[in-house]
mmCIF file of C-alpha atoms in Angstrom:
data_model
loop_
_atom_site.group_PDB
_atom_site.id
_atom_site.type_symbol
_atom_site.label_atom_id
_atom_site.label_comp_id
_atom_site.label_asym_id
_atom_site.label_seq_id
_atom_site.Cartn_x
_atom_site.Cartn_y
_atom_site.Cartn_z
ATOM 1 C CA UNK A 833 77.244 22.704 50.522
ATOM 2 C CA UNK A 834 75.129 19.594 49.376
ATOM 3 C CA UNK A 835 72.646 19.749 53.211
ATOM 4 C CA UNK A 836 71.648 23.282 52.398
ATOM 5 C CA UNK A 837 70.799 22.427 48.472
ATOM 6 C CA UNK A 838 68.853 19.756 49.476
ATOM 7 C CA UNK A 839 67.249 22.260 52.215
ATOM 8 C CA UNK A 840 66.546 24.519 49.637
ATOM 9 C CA UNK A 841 64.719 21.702 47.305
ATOM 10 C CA UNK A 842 62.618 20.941 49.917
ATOM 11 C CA UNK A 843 61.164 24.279 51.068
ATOM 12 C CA UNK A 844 62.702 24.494 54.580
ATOM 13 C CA UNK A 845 64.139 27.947 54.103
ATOM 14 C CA UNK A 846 62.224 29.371 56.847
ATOM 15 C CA UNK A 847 64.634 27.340 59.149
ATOM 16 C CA UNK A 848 67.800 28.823 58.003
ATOM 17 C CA UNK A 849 67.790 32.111 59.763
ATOM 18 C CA UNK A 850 70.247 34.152 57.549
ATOM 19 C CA UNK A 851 68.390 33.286 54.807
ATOM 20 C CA UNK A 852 65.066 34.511 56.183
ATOM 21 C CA UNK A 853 65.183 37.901 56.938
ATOM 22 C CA UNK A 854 62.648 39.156 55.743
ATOM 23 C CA UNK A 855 58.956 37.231 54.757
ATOM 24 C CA UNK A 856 58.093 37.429 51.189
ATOM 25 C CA UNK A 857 54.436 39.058 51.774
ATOM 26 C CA UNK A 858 56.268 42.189 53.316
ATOM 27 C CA UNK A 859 59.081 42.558 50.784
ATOM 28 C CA UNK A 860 56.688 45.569 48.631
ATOM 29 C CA UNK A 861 54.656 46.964 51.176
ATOM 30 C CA UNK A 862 54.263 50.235 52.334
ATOM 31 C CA UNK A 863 56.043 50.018 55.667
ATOM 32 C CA UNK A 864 59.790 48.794 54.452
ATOM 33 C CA UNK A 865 59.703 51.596 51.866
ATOM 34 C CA UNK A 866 58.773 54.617 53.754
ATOM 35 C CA UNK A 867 60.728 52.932 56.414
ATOM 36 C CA UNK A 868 64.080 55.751 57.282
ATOM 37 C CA UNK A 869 67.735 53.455 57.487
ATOM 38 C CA UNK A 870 69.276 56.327 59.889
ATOM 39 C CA UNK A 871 72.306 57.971 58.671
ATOM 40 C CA UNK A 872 72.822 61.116 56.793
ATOM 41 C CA UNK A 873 69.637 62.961 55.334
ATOM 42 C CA UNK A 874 69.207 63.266 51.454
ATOM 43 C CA UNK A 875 70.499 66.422 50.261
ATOM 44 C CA UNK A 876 67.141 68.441 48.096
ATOM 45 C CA UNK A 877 69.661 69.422 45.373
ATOM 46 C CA UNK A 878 72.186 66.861 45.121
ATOM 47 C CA UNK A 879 75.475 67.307 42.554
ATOM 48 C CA UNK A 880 75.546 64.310 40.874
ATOM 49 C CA UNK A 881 76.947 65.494 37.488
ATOM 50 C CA UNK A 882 80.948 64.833 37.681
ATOM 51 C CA UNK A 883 83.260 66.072 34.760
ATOM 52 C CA UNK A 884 87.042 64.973 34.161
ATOM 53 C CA UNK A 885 89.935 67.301 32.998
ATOM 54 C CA UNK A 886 93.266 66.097 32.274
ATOM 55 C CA UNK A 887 96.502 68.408 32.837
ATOM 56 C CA UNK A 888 99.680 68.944 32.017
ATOM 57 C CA UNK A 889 102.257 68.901 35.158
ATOM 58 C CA UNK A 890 102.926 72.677 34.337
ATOM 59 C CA UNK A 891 99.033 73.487 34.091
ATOM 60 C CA UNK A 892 99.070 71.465 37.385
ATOM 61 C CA UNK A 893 101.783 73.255 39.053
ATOM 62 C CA UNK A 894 99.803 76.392 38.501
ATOM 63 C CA UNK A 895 96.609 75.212 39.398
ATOM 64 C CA UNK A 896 97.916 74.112 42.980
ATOM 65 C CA UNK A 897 99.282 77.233 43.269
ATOM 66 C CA UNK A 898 96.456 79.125 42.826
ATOM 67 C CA UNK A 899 94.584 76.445 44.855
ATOM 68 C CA UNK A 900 97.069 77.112 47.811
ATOM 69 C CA UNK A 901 96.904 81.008 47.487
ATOM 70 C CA UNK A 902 93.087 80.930 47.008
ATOM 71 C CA UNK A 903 93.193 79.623 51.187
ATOM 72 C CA UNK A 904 89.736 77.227 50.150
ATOM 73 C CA UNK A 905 89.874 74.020 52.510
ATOM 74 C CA UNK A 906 88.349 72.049 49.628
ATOM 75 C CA UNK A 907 89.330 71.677 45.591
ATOM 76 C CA UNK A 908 85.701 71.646 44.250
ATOM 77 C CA UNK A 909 84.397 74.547 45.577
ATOM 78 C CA UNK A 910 87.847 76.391 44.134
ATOM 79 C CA UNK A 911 86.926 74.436 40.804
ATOM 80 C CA UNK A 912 83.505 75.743 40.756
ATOM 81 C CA UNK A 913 84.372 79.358 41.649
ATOM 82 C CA UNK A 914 86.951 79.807 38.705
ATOM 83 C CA UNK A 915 84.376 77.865 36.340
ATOM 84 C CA UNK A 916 81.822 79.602 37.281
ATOM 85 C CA UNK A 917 84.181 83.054 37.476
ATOM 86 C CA UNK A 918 82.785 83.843 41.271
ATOM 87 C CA UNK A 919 85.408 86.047 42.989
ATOM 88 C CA UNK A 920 88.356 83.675 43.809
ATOM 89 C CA UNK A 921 90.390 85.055 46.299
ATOM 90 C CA UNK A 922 93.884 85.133 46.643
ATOM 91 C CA UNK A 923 95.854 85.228 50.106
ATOM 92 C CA UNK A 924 99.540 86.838 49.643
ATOM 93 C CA UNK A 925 101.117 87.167 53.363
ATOM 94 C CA UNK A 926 105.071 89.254 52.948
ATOM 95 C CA UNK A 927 107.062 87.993 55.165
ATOM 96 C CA UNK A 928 108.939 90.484 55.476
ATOM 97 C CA UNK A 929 106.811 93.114 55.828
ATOM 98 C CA UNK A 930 104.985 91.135 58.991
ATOM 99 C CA UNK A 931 108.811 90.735 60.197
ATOM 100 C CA UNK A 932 109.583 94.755 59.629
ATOM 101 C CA UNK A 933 105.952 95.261 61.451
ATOM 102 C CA UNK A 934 106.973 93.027 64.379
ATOM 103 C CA UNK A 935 109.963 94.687 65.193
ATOM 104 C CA UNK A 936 108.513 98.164 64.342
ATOM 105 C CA UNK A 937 106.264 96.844 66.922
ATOM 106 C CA UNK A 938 108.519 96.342 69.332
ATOM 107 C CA UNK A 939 111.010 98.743 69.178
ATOM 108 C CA UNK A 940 107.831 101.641 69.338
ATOM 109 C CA UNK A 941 107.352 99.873 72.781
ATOM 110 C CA UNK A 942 110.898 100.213 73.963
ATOM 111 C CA UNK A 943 110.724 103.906 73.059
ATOM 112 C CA UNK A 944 107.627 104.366 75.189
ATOM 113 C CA UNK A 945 109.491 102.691 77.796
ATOM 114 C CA UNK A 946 112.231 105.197 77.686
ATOM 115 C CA UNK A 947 109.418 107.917 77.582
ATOM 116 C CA UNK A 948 108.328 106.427 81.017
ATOM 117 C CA UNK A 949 111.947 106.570 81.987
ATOM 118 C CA UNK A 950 112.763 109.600 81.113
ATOM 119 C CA UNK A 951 110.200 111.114 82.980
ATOM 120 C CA UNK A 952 110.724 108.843 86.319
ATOM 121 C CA UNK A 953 114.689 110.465 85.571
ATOM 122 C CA UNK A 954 113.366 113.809 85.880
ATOM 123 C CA UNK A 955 111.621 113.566 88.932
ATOM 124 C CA UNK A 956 114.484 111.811 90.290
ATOM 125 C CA UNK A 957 117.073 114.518 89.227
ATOM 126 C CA UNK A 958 115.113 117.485 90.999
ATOM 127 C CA UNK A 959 114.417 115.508 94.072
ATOM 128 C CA UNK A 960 118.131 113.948 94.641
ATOM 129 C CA UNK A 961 120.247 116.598 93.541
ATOM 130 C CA UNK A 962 120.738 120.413 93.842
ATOM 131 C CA UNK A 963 119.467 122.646 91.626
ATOM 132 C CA UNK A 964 122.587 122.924 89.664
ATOM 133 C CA UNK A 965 123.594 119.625 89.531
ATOM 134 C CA UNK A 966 120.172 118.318 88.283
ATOM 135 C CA UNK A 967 120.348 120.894 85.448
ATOM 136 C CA UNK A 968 123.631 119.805 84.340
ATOM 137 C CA UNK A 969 122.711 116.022 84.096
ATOM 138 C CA UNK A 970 119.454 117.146 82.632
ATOM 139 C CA UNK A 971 121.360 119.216 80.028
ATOM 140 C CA UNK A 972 123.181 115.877 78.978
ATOM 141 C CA UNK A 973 120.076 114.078 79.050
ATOM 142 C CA UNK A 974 118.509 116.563 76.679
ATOM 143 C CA UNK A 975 121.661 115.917 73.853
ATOM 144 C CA UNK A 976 120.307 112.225 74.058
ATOM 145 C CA UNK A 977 116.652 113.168 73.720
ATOM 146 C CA UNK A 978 117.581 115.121 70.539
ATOM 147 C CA UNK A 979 119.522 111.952 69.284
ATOM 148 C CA UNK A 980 116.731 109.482 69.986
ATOM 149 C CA UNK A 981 113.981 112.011 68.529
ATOM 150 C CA UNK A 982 116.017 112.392 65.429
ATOM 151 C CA UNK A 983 116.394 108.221 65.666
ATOM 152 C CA UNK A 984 112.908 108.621 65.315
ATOM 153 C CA UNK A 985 112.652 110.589 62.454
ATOM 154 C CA UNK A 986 114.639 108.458 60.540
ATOM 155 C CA UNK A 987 112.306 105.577 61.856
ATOM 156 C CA UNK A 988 109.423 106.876 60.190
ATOM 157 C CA UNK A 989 110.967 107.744 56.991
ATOM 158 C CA UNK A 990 111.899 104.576 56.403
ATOM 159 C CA UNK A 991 108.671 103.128 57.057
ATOM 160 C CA UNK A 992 107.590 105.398 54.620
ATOM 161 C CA UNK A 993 109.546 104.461 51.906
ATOM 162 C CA UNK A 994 109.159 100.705 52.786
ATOM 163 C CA UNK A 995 104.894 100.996 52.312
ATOM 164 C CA UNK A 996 105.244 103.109 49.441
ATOM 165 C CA UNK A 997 107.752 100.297 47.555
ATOM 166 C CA UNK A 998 106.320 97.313 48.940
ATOM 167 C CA UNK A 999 103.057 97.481 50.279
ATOM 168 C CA UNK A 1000 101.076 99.653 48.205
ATOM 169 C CA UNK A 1001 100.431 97.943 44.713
#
């Protein structure tokens, strides 16, 4: 420590390079201030005014809640919309009713796929088989047709009632 005080008394700063970064003549002018560091640009409006709120761990069990169902990424912008009463929305996703759609879904499929089979059946019966034969196979395939149409039925009235109970609020 003592060499670079008595450096200092004498005036020698301009051989201590940390020291001397910059001259002293250029320290105002024109050039360092206008001068851009890189980085991020300035925003034109930025929010500097910050306020504080304290809550209760109920209140805050709510507010996270409603934070979480809102689907925002970030918790200002969901401050700001409720403060400022812009339309918060709110996500609700049944699981159920996604499950009951999914296998609606898929069971609709398998009962195009027994369409499609029914009719390759058909064909097969009349090209295979006599005449009397075909109709008496077809006759029993019919009695299972009825079953599965009525299957059906009962399919669709239950989706019914399901959309009219749960979906529609």
């Amino acid at each position: 420590m003592r060499p670079y005080r008595a450096i200092l008394r004498i005036g020698t700063v301009n051989k201590i390079p940390w020291l001397c970064k910059a001259k002293i003549g250029d320290m105002g002018s024109e050039k360092n201030k206008n001068r851009n560091a890189g980085g991020r640009p300035p925003k034109i409006d930025p929010a500097v005014h910050r306020y504080s709120i304290s809550l209760t761990a109920e209140e805050n069990a709510r507010f996270l809640s409603l934070f979480e169902a809102s689907g925002m990424h970030a918790m200002a912008h969901f401050i700001t919309a409720c403060v400022f009463q812009k339309g918060v929305k709110t996500v609700t996703i049944d699981k159920a009713a996604m499950d009951y759609y999914m296998r609606l879904t898929s069971f609709y499929s398998q009962f195009r796929a027994v369409g499609v089979n029914y009719n390759q059946v058909v064909k097969m019966l009349y090209r295979s088989f006599s005449e009397r034969k075909a109709a008496a196979y077809l006759y029993k395939l019919e009695k299972q047709t009825i079953e599965l149409a009525v299957l059906s039925k009962k399919i669709a009235q239950l989706t019914e009632e399901f959309e009219n109970k749960h979906l529609k609020k």
